[in-house]
CSV table of C-alpha atoms in Angstrom, one decimal:
chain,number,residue,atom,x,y,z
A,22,UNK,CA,9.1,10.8,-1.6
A,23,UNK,CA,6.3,10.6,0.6
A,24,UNK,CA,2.6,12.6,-0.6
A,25,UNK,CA,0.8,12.1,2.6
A,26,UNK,CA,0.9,12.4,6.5
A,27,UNK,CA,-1.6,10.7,8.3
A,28,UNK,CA,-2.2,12.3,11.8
A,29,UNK,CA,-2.5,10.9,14.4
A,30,UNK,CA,0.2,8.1,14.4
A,31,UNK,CA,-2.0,6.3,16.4
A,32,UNK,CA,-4.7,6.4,18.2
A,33,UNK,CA,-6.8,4.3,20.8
A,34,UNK,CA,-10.8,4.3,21.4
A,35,UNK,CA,-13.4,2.3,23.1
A,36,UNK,CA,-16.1,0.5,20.5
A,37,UNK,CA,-18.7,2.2,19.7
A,38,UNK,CA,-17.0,5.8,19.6
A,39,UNK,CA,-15.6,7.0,16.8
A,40,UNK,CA,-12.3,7.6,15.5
A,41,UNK,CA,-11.2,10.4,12.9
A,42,UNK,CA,-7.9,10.3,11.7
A,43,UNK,CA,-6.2,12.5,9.0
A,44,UNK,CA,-4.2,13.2,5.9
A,45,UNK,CA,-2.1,16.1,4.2
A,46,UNK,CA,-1.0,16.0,1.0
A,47,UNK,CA,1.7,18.5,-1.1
A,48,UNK,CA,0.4,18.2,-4.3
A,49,UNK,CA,-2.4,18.6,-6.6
A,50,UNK,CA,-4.6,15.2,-7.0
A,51,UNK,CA,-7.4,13.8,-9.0
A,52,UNK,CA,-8.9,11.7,-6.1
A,53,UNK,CA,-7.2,9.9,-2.7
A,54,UNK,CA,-8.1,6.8,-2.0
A,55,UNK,CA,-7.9,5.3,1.9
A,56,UNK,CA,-6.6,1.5,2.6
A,57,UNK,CA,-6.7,-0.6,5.7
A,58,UNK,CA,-3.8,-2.8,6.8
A,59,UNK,CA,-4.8,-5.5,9.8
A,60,UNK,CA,-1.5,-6.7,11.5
A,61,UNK,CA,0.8,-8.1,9.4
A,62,UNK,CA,-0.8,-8.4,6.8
A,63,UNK,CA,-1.8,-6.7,2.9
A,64,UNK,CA,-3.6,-3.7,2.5
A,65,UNK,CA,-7.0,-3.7,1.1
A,66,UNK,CA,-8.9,-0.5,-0.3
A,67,UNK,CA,-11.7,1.0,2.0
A,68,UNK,CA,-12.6,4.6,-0.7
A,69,UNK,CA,-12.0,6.8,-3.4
A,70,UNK,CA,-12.9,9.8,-3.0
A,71,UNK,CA,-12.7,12.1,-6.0
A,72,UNK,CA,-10.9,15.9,-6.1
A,73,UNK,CA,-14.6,17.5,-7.3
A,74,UNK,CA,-16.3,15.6,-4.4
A,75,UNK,CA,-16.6,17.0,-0.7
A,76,UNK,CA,-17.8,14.3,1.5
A,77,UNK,CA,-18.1,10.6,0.7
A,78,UNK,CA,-20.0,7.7,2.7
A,79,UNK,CA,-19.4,4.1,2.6
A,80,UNK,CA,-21.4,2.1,5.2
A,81,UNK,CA,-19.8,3.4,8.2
A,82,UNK,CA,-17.0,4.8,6.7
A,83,UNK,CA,-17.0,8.8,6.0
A,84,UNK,CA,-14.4,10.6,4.0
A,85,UNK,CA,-13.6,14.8,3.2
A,86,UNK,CA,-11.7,16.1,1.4
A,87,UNK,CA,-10.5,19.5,1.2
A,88,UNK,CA,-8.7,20.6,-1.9
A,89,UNK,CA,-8.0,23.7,-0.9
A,90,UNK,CA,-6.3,22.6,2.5
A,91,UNK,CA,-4.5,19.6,0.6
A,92,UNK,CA,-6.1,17.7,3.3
A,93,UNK,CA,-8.7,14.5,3.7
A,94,UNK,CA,-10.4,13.0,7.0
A,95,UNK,CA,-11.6,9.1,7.6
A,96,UNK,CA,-14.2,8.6,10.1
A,97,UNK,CA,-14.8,5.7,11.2
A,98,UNK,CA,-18.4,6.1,13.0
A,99,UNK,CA,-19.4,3.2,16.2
A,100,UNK,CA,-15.9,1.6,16.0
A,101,UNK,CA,-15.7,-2.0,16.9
A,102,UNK,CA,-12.6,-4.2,18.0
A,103,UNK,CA,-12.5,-5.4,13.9
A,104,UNK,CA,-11.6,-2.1,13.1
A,105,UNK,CA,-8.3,-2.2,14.7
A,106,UNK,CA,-5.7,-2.0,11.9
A,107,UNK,CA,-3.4,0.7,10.1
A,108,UNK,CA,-5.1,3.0,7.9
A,109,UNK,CA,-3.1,4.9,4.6
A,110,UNK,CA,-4.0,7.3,2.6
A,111,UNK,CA,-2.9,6.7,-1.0
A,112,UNK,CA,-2.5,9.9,-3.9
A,113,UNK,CA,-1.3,9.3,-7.5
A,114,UNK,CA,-3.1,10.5,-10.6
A,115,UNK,CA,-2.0,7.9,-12.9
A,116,UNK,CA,-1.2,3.9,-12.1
A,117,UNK,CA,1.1,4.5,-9.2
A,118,UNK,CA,0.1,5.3,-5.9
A,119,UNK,CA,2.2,7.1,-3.0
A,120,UNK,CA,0.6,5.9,0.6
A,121,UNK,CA,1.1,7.9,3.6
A,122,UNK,CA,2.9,6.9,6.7
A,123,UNK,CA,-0.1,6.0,8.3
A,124,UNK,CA,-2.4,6.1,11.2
A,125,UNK,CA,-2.8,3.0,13.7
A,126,UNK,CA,-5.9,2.8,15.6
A,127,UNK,CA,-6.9,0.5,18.5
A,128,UNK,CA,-10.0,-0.1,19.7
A,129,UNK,CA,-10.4,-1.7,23.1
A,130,UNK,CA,-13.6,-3.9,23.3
B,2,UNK,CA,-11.7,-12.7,-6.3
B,3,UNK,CA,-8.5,-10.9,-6.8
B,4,UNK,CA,-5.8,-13.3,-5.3
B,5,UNK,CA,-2.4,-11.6,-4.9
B,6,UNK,CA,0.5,-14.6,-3.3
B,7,UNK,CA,3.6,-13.9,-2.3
B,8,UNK,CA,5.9,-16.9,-2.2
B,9,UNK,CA,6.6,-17.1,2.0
B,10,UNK,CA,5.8,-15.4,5.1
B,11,UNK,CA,8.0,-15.5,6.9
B,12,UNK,CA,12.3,-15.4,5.7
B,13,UNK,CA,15.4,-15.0,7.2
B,14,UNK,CA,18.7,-14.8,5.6
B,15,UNK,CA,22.3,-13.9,5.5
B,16,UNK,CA,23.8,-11.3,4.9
B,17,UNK,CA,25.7,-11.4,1.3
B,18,UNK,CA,22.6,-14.2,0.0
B,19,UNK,CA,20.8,-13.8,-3.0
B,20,UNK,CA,17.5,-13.4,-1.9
B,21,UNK,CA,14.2,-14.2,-4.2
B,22,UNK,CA,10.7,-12.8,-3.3
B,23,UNK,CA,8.2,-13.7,-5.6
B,24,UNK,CA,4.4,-12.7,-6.5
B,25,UNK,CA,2.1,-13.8,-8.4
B,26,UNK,CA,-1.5,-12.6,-9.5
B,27,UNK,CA,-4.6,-14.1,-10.8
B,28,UNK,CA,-6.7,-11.4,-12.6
B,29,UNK,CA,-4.7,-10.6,-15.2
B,30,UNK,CA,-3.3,-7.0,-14.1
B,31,UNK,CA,-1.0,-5.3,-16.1
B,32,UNK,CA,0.4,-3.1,-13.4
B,33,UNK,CA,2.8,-4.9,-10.7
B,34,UNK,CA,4.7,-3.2,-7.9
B,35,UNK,CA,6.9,-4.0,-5.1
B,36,UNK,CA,7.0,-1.8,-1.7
B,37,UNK,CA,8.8,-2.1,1.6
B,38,UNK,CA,7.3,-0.8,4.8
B,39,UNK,CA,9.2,0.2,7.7
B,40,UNK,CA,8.0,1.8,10.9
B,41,UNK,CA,7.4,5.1,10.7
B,42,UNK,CA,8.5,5.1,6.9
B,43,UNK,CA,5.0,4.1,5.8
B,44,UNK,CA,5.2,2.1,2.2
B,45,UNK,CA,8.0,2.8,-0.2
B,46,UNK,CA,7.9,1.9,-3.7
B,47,UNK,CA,10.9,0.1,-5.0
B,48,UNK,CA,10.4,-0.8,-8.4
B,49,UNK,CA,7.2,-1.3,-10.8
B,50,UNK,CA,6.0,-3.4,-14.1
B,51,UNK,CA,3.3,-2.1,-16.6
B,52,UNK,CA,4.0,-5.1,-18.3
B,53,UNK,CA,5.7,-8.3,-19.1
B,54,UNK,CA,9.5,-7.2,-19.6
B,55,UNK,CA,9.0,-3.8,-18.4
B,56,UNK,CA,10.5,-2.2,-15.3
B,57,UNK,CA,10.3,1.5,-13.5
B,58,UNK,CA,11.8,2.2,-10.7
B,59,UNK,CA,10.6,3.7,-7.7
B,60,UNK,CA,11.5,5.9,-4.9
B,61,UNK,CA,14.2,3.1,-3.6
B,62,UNK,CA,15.6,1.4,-5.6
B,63,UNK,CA,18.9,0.5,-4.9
B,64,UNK,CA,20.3,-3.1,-4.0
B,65,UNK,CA,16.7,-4.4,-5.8
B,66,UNK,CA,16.0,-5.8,-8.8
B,67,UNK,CA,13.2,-7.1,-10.7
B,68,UNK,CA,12.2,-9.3,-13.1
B,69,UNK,CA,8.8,-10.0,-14.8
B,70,UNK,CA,8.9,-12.6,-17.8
B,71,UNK,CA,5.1,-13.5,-17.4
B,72,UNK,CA,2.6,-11.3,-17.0
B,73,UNK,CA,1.5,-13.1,-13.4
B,74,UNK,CA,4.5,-13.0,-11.9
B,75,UNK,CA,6.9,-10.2,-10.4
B,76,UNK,CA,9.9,-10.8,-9.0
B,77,UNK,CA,12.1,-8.9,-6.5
B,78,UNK,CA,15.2,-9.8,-6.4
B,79,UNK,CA,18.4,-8.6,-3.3
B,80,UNK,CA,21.1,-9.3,-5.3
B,81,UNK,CA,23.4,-9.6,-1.9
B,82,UNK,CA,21.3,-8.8,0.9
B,83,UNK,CA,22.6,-6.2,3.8
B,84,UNK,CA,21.2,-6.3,7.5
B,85,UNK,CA,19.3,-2.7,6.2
B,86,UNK,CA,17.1,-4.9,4.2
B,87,UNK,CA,15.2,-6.4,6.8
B,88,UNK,CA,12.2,-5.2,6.3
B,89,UNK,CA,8.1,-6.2,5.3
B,90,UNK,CA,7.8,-6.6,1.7
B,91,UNK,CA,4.7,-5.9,0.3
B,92,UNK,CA,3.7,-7.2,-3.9
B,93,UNK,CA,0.7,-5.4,-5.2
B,94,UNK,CA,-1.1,-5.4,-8.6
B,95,UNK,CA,-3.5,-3.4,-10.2
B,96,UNK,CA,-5.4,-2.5,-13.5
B,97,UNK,CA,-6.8,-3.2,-16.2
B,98,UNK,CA,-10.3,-0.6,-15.2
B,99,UNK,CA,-9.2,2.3,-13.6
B,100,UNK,CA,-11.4,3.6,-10.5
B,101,UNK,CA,-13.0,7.0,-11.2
B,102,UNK,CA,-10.6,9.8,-11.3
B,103,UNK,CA,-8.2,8.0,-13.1
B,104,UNK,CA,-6.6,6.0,-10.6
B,105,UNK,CA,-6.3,2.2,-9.7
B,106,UNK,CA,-7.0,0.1,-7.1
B,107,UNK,CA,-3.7,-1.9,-6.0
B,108,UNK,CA,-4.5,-5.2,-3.9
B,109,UNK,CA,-1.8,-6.5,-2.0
B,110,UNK,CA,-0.5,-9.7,-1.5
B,111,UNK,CA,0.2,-10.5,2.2
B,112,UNK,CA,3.7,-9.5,2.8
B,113,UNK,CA,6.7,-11.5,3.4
B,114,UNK,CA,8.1,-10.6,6.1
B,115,UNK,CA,12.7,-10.8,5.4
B,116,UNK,CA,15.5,-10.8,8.1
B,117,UNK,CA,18.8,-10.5,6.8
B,118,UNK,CA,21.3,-11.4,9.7
């Protein structure tokens, strides 16, 4: 059973502008974490974000979260070519996670 | 560093094989798991270990099998694979210091990438 839906599916930018992309939930959640996937390869963990935090920065990574709206936003801020990749969105309150579908962002150079 | 292996790449096989994907960790994680990922499926969890003999499984199950004798190692096992098999396989461990909130950090293992023809 899939938690989240990332939205968009994907999307494409130019470096240096930045790219927001987005994830639903259905149920309730201690904390959502976001991972990035480059091309055939492993994911590796970008955040945590807790359910009694808001807002959470991590170089030039931002993520929200919105209980209330079972909802959580990554931004990525001055995107550069190295950030093209998948990016999930991963709930689970105890040692399992269930990732989202995903959102697959390009960024042209 | 955490390392997370997966035994190959890259595998192609025939339909009605006994296939073996293997994992192994180094950092001594309790908690195993096994996913597939399919376009526009996202990651599924097949079956997980929260220790050495010990099995769950996940959201798809069926056709898999695992096997975890040593602590390092998880094994997923097609018992005779089917053409709906191909897919990316993805190994991933985590524990034993939960993140705040309660929740783990998994760290993957590259993927092995299976055709079954």
């Amino acid at each position: 059973s899939q938690q989240g839906e990332e939205d968009p599916q994907a999307l494409s930018i130019q470096e240096g502008e930045n790219a927001t992309m987005n994830c639903s939930y259905k149920t309730s959640i201690n904390n959502l974490q976001w991972y990035r996937q480059n091309s055939g390869r492993g994911l590796v963990h970008l955040i945590l974000i807790r359910s009694n935090e808001r807002e959470k920065h991590s170089g030039r990574l931002r993520v929200t979260l919105d209980t209330s709206k079972k909802s959580s936003s990554l931004l990525i801020t001055a995107s550069r070519a190295a950030d093209t990749a998948s990016y999930f969105c991963a709930t689970g309150n105890t040692d399992k996670l269930i990732f989202g579908t995903g959102t697959r962002l390009q960024v042209f150079p | 560093d955490v390392k997370v292996t997966q035994s190959s790449r890259y595998l192609v096989k025939r339909t009605g094989e006994k296939v073996f994907l293997e994992c192994v960790q180094d950092m001594d994680h309790e908690n195993m798991f096994w996913y597939r990922q399919d376009p526009g499926l996202g990651l599924r969890l097949i079956y997980f270990s929260y220790d050495v003999k010990m099995k769950e499984k996940g959201d798809i199950p069926e056709g898999y099998s695992v096997s975890r004798e040593k602590k390092e190692r998880f094994s997923l096992i097609l018992e005779s694979a089917s053409t709906n098999q191909t897919s990316m396989y993805l190994c991933a461990s985590s524990g034993p210091v939960p993140l705040a909130g309660g929740s783990y950090e998994q760290y993957f293992g590259p993927g092995t990438r299976l055709t079954v023809t």
